[in-house]
PDB file of C-alpha atoms in Angstrom:
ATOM      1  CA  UNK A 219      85.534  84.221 251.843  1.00 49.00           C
ATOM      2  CA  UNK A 220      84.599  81.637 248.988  1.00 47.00           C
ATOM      3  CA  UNK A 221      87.261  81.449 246.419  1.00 50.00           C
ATOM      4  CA  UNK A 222      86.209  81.147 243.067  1.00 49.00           C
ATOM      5  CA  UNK A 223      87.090  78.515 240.821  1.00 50.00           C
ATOM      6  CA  UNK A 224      89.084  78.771 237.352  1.00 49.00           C
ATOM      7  CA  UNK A 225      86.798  77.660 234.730  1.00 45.00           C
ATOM      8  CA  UNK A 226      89.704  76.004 232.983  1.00 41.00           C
ATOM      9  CA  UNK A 227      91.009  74.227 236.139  1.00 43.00           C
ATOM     10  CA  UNK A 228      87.511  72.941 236.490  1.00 44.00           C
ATOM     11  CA  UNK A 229      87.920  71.650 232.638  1.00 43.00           C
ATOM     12  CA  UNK A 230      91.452  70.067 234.002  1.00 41.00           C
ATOM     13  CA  UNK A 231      90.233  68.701 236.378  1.00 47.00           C
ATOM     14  CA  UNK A 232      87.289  66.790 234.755  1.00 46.00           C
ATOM     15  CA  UNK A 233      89.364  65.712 232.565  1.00 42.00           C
ATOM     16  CA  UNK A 234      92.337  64.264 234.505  1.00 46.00           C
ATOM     17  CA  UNK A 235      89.533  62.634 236.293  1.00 44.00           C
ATOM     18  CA  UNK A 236      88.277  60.474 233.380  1.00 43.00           C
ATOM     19  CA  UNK A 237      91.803  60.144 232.559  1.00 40.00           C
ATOM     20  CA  UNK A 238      92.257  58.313 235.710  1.00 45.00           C
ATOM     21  CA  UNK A 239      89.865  55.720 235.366  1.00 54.00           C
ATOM     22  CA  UNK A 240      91.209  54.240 231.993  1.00 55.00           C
ATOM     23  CA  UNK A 241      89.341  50.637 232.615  1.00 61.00           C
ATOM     24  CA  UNK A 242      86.249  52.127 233.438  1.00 60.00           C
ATOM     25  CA  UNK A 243      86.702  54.348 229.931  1.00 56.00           C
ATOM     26  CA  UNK A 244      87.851  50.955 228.156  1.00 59.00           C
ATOM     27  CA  UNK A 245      84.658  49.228 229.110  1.00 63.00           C
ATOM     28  CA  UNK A 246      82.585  52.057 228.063  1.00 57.00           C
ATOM     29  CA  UNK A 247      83.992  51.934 224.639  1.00 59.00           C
ATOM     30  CA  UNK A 248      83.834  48.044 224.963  1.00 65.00           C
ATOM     31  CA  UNK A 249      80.270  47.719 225.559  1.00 68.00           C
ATOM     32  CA  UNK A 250      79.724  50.511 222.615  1.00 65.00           C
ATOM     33  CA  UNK A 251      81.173  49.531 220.387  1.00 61.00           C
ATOM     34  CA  UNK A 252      79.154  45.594 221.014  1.00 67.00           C
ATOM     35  CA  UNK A 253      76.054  47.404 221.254  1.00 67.00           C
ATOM     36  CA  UNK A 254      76.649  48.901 217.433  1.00 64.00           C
ATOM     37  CA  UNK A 255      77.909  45.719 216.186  1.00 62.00           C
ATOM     38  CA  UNK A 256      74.888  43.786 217.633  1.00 70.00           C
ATOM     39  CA  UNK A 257      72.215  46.120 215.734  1.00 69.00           C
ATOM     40  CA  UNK A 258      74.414  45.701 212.401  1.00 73.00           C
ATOM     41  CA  UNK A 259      74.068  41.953 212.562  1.00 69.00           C
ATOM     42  CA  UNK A 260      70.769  42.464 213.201  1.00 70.00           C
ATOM     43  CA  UNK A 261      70.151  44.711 210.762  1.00 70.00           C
ATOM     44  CA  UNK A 262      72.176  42.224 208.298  1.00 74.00           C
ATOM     45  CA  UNK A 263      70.230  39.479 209.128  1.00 69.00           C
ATOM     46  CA  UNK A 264      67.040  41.439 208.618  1.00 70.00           C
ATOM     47  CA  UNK A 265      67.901  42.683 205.351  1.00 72.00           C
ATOM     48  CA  UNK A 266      69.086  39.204 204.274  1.00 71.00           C
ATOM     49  CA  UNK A 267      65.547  37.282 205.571  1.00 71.00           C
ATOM     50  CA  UNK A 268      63.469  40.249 203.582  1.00 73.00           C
ATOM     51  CA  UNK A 269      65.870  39.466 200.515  1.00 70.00           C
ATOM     52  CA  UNK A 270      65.303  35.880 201.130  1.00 70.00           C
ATOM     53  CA  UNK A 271      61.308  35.873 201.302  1.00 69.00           C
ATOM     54  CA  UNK A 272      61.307  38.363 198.158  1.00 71.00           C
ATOM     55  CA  UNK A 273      63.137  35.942 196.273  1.00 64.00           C
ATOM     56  CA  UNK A 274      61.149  33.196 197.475  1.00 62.00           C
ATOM     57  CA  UNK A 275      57.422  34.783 196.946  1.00 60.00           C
ATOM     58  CA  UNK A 276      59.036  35.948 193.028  1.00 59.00           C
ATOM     59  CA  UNK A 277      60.088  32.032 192.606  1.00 55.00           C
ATOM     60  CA  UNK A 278      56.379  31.277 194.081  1.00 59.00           C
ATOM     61  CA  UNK A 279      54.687  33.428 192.087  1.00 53.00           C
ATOM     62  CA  UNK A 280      56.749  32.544 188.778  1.00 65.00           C
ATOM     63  CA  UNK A 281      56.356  28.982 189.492  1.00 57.00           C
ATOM     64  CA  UNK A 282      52.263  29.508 189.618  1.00 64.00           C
ATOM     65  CA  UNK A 283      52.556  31.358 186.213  1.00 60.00           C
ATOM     66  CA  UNK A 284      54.442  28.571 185.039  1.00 61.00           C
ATOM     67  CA  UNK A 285      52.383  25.685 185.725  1.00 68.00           C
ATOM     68  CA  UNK A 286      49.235  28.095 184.591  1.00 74.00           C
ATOM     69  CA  UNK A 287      50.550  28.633 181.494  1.00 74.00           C
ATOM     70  CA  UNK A 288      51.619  24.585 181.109  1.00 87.00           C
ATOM     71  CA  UNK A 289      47.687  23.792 181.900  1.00 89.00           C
ATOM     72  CA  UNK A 290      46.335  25.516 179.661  1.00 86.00           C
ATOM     73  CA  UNK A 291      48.464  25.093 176.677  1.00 90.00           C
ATOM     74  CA  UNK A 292      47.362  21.490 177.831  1.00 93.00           C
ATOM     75  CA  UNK A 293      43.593  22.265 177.351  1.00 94.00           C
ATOM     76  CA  UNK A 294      44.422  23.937 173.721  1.00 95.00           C
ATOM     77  CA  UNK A 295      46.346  20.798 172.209  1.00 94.00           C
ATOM     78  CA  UNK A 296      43.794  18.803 173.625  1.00 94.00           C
ATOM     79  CA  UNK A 297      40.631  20.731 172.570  1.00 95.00           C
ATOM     80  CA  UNK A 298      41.717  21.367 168.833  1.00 95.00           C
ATOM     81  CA  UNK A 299      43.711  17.669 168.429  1.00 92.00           C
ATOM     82  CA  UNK A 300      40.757  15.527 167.270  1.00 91.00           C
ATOM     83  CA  UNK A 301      38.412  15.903 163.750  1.00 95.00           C
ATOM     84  CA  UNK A 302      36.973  18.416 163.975  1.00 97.00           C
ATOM     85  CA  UNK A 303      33.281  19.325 163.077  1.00 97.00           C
ATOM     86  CA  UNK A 304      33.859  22.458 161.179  1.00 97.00           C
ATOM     87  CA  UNK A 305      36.343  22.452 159.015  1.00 97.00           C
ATOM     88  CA  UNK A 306      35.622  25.247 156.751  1.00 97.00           C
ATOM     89  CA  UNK A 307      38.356  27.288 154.338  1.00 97.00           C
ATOM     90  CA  UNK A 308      35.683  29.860 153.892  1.00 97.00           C
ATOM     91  CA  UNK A 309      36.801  30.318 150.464  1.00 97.00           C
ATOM     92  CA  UNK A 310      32.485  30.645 149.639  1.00 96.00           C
ATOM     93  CA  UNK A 311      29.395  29.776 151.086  1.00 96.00           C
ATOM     94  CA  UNK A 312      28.664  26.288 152.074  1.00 94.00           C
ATOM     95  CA  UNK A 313      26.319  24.184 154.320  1.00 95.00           C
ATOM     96  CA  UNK A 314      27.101  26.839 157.313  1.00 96.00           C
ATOM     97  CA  UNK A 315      24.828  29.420 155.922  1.00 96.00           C
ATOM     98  CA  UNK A 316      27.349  32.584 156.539  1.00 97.00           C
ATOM     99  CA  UNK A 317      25.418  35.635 156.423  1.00 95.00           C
ATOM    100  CA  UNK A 318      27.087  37.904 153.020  1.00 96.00           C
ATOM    101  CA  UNK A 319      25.791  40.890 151.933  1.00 95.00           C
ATOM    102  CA  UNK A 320      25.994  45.244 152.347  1.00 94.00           C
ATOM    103  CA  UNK A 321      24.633  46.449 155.676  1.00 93.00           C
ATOM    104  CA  UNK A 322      24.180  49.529 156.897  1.00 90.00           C
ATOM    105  CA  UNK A 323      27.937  50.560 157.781  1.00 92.00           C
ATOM    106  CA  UNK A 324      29.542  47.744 156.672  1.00 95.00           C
ATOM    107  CA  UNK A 325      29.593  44.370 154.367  1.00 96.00           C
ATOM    108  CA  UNK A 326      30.490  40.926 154.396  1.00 97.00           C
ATOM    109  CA  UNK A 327      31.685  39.075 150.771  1.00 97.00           C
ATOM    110  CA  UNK A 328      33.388  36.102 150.072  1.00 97.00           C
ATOM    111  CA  UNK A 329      36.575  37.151 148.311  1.00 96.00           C
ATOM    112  CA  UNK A 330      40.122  36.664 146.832  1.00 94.00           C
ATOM    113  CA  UNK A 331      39.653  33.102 148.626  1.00 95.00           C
ATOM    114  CA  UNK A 332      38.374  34.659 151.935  1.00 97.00           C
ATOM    115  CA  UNK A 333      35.786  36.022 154.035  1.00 98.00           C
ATOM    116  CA  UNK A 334      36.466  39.660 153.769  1.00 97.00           C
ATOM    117  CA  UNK A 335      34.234  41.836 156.501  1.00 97.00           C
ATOM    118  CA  UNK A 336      34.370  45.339 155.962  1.00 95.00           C
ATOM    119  CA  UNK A 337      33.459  48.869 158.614  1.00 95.00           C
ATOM    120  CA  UNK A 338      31.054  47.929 161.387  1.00 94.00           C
ATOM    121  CA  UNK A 339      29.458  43.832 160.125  1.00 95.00           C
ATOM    122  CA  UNK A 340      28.952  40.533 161.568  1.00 95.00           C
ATOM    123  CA  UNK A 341      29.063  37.241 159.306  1.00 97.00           C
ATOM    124  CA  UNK A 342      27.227  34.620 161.462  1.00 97.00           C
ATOM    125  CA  UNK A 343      26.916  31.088 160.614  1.00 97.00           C
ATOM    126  CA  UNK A 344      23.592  30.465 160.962  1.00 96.00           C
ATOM    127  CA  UNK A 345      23.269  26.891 160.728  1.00 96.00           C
ATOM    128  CA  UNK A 346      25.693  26.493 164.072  1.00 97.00           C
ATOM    129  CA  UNK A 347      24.729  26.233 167.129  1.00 96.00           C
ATOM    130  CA  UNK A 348      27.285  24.965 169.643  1.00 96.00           C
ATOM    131  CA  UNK A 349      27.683  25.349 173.501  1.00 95.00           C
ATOM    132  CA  UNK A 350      30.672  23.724 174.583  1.00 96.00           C
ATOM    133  CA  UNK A 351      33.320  24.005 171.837  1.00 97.00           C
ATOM    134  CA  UNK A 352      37.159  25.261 170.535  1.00 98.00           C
ATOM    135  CA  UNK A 353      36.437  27.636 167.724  1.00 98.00           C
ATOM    136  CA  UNK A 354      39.598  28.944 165.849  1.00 98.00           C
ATOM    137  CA  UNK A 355      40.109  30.776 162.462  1.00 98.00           C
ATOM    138  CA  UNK A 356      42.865  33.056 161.047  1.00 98.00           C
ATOM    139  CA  UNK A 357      42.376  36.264 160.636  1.00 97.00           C
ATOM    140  CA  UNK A 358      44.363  38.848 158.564  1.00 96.00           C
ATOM    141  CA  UNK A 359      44.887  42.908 159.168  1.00 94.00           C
ATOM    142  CA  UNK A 360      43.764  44.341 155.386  1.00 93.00           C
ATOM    143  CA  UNK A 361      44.139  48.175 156.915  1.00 89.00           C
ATOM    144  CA  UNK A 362      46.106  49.672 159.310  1.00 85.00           C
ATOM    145  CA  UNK A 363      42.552  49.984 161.186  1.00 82.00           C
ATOM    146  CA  UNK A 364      41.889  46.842 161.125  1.00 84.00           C
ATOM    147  CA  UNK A 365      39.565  45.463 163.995  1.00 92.00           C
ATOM    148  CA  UNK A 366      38.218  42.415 164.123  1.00 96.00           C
ATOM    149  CA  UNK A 367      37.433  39.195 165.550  1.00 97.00           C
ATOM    150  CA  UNK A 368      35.441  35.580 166.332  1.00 98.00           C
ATOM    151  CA  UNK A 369      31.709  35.599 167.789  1.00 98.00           C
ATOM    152  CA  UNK A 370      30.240  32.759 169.597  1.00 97.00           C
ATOM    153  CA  UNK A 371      27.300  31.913 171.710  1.00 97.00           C
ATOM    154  CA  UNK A 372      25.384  34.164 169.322  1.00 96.00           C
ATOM    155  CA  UNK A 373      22.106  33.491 170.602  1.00 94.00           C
ATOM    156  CA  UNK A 374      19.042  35.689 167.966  1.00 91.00           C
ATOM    157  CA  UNK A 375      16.698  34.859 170.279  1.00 91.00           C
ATOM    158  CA  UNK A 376      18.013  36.094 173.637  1.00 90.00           C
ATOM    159  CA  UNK A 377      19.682  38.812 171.382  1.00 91.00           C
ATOM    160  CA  UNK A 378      23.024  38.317 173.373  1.00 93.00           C
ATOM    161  CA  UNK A 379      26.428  37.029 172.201  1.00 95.00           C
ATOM    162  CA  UNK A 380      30.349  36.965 173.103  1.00 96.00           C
ATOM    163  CA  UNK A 381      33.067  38.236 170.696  1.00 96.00           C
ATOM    164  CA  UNK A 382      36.820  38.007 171.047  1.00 97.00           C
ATOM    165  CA  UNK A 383      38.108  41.044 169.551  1.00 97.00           C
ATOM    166  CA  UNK A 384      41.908  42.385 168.538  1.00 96.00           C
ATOM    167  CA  UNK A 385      43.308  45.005 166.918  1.00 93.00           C
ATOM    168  CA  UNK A 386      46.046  45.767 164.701  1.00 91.00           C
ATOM    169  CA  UNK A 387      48.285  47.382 167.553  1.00 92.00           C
ATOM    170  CA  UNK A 388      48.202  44.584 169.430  1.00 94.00           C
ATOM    171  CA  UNK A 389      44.960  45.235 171.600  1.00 95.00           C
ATOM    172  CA  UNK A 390      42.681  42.912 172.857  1.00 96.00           C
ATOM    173  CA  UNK A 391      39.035  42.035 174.003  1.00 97.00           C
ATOM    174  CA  UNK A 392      36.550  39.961 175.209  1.00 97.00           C
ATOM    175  CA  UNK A 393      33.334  40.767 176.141  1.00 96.00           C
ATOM    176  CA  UNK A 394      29.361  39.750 176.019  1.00 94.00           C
ATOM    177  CA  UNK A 395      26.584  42.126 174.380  1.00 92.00           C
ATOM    178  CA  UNK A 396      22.749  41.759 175.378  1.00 89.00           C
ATOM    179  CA  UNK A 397      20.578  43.530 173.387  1.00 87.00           C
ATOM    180  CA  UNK A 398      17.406  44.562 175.367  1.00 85.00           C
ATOM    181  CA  UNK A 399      13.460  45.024 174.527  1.00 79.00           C
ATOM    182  CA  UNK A 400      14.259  48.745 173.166  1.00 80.00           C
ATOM    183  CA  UNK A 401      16.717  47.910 171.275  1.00 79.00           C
ATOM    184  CA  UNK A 402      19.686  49.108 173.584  1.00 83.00           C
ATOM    185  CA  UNK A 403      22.981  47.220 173.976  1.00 84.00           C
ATOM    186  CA  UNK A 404      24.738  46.204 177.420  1.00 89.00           C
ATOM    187  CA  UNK A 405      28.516  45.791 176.951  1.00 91.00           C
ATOM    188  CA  UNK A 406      30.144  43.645 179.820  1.00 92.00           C
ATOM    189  CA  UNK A 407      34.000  42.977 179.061  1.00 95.00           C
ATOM    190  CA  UNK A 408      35.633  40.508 180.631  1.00 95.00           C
ATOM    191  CA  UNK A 409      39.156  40.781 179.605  1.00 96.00           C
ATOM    192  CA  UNK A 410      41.345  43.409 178.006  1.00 96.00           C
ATOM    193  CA  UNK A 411      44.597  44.269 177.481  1.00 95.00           C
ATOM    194  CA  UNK A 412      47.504  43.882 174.406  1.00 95.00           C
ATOM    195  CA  UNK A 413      49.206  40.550 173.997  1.00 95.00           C
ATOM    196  CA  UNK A 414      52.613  40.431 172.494  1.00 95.00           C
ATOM    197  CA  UNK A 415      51.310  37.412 170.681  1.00 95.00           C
ATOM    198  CA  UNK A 416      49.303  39.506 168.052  1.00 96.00           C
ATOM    199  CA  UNK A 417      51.173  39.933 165.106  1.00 95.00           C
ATOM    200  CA  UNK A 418      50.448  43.302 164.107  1.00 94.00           C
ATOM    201  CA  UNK A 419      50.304  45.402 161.055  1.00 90.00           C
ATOM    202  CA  UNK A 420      48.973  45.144 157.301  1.00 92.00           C
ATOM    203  CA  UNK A 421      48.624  41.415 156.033  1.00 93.00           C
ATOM    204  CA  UNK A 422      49.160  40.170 159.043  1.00 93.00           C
ATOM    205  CA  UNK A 423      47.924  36.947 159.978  1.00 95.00           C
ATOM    206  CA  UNK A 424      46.943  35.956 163.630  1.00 97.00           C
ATOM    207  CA  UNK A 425      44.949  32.601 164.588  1.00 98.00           C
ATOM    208  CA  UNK A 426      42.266  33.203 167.085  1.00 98.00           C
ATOM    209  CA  UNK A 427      41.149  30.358 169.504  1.00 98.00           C
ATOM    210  CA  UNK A 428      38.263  30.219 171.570  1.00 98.00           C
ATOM    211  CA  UNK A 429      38.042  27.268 173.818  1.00 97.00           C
ATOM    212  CA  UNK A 430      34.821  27.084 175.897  1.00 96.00           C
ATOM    213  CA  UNK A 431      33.543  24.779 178.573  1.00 95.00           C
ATOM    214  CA  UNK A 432      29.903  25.559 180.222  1.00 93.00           C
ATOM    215  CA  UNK A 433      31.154  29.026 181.884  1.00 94.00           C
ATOM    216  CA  UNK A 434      34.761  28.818 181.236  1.00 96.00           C
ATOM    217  CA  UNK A 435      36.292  30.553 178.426  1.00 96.00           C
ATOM    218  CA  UNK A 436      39.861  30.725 177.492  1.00 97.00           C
ATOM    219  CA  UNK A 437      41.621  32.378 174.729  1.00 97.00           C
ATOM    220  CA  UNK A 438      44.823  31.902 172.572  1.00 98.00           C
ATOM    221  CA  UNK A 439      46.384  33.787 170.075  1.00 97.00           C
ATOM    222  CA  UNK A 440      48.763  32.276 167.532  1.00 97.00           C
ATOM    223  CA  UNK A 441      48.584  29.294 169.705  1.00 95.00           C
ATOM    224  CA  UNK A 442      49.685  30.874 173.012  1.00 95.00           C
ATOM    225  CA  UNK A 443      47.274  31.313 175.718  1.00 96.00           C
ATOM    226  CA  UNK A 444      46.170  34.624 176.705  1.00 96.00           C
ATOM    227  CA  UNK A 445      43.794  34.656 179.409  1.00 95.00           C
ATOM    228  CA  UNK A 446      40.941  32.333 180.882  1.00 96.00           C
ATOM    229  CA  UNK A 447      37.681  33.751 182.320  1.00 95.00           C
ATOM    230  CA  UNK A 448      34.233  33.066 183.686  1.00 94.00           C
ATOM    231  CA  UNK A 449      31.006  33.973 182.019  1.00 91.00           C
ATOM    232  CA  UNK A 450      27.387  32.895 182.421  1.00 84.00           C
ATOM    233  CA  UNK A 451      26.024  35.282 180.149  1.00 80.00           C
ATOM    234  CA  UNK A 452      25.438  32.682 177.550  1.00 78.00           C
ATOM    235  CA  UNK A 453      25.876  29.473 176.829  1.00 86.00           C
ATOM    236  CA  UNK A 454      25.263  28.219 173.594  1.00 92.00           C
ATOM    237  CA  UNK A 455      24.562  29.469 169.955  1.00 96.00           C
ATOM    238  CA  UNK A 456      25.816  29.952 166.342  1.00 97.00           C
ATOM    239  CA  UNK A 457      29.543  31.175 165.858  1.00 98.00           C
ATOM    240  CA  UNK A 458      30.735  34.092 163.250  1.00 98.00           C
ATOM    241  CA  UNK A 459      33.375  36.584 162.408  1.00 98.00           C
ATOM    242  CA  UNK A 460      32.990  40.443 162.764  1.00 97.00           C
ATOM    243  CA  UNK A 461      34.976  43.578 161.434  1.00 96.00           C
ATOM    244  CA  UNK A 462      34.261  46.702 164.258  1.00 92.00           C
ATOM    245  CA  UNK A 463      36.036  49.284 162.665  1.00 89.00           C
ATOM    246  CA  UNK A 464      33.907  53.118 162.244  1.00 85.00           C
ATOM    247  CA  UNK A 465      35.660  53.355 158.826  1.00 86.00           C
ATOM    248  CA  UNK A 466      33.561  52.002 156.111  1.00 85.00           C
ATOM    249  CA  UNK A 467      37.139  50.906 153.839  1.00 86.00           C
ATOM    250  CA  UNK A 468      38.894  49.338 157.195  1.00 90.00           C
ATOM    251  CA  UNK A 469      38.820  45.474 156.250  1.00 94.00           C
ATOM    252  CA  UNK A 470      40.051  42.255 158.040  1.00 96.00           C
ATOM    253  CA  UNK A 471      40.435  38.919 156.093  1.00 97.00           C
ATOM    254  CA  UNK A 472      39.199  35.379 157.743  1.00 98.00           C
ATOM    255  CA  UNK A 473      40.790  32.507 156.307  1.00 96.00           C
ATOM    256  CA  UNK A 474      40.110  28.243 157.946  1.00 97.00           C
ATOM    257  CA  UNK A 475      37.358  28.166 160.287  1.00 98.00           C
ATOM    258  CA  UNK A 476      37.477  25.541 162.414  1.00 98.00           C
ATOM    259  CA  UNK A 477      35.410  23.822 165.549  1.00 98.00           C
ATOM    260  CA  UNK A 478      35.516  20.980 167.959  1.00 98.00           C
ATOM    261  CA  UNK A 479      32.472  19.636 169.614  1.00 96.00           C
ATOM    262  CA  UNK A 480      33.394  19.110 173.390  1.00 95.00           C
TER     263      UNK A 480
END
C-alpha cells in the first residue's frame, strides 16, 4: 500500500533542498541582480541621451530665433538709415495730397498738430505711389477702442491694398483687401497675433514700420521686429493711415510719416 506523503514534509523537503545548493542560489541572485542593474544603466543612459537631444534641439531652435531676429533688425536699420523721401510731420496738408474730410462712418482732419482718423476712414496719400519701400509713422491710442494702422500698396485701380493693423490691447494684423466688380471685399490675412511690443492704452504712442521688398514684407513695432511674410497680392501704390474702429468717437492720432525709396 502507497503511503501518503505529509504536505508539510513535502514543504521541508523542498526547502532543505534549495538550502543545499547555496552556490547554485548565490548565482541566481548574482545574475539577478546584474540583469536589473544592466536595464537601470540603460535606462540612465536613455534618459540622459533624450535629455541631451532636448537640450540640444531648444539651443538649435533658440539659436535660429536668434540669428532671425539679428537679420532682420539688420534690414530695419538699414532700410530707414538714409534720407528719406517722405518726411512728413503731418501737422496739415502738403504736396502728398492726404485725403481729409467726413465719410460715411468715419472722418479724417488734420488736428491738434496731427492726423486724427476717426470710426471706420482711410487717409490715403494720393500723390504716392511706391513699390519697394520702408514706410513708418507713429501712431497714438486717443480711445480705449482705438484701432488703427498704416496702408500701402493701395492700388484705386485694381481696388486692392495691404494694411498693418493694431489695437489698443496689444493685437495685431496684416492682411490684403481686393475689392471685386460688385463691389464685394476679399480679406486675406497674413499675420496675426499680439506683440508685447505695442504699447497699449490711451495716449499711447507706438511707431509702425513697414519694410517691403517685391513680395517680402516685414513688420516692426517700436523698432522691434515682429514678423516677415510673403505676399503677391500687390505690389505697388500710394501709402495712408486708417482708423477701423465700428464706433464713430473711437480715434487714433498719426504723428511723422516717413518713407524710404528702396
Amino acid at each position: 500500500m502507497k503511503q501518503e506523503q505529509n504536505p508539510l514534509a513535502l514543504a521541508m523537503g523542498e526547502a532543505q533542498a534549495t538550502l543545499s545548493h547555496p552556490g547554485e542560489l548565490h548565482a541566481v541572485a548574482t545574475d539577478t541582480a546584474r540583469t536589473l542593474l544592466t536595464g537601470q544603466a540603460q535606462a540612465t543612459v536613455t534618459a540622459q541621451a533624450l535629455a541631451r537631444a532636448t537640450a540640444l534641439a531648444h539651443a538649435t531652435a533658440t539659436a535660429q530665433e536668434e540669428a532671425t531676429a539679428t537679420a532682420q533688425q539688420a534690414i530695419y536699420t538699414n532700410a530707414t538709415s538714409g534720407r528719406p523721401v517722405i518726411n512728413d510731420p503731418l501737422q496739415r496738408n502738403d504736396a502728398n495730397h492726404w485725403t481729409v474730410g467726413t465719410f460715411l462712418n468715419g472722418s479724417c482732419a488734420f488736428t491738434g498738430g496731427a492726423l486724427r482718423v476717426s470710426g471706420k476712414a482711410s487717409c490715403l496719400a494720393r500723390a504716392t505711389n511706391f513699390g519697394n519701400f520702408a514706410y513708418q509713422a507713429q501712431e497714438t491710442f486717443m480711445t480705449s477702442a482705438g484701432v488703427g494702422g498704416l496702408m500701402f500698396r493701395v492700388d484705386i485701380a485694381n481696388q486692392r491694398a495691404s494694411f498693418f493693423e493694431i489695437r489698443s490691447n496689444g493685437c495685431c494684423t496684416l492682411a490684403t483687401i481686393q475689392v471685386n466688380s460688385s463691389g464685394e471685399n476679399s480679406l486675406h490675412v497674413l499675420m496675426q497675433g499680439c506683440s508685447p511690443a505695442v504699447n497699449q492704452g490711451v495716449n499711447r504712442s507706438n511707431l509702425l514700420t513697414v519694410v517691403a521688398r517685391s513680395s517680402t514684407i516685414s513688420l516692426y513695432i517700436n523698432g522691434q521686429y515682429i514678423a516677415q511674410v510673403s505676399d503677391s497680392h500687390a505690389r505697388f501704390g500710394s501709402i495712408g493711415v486708417f482708423s477701423d474702429s465700428s464706433s464713430p468717437s473711437s480715434a487714433v492720432a498719426f504723428h511723422s510719416a516717413q518713407v524710404w525709396q528702396l
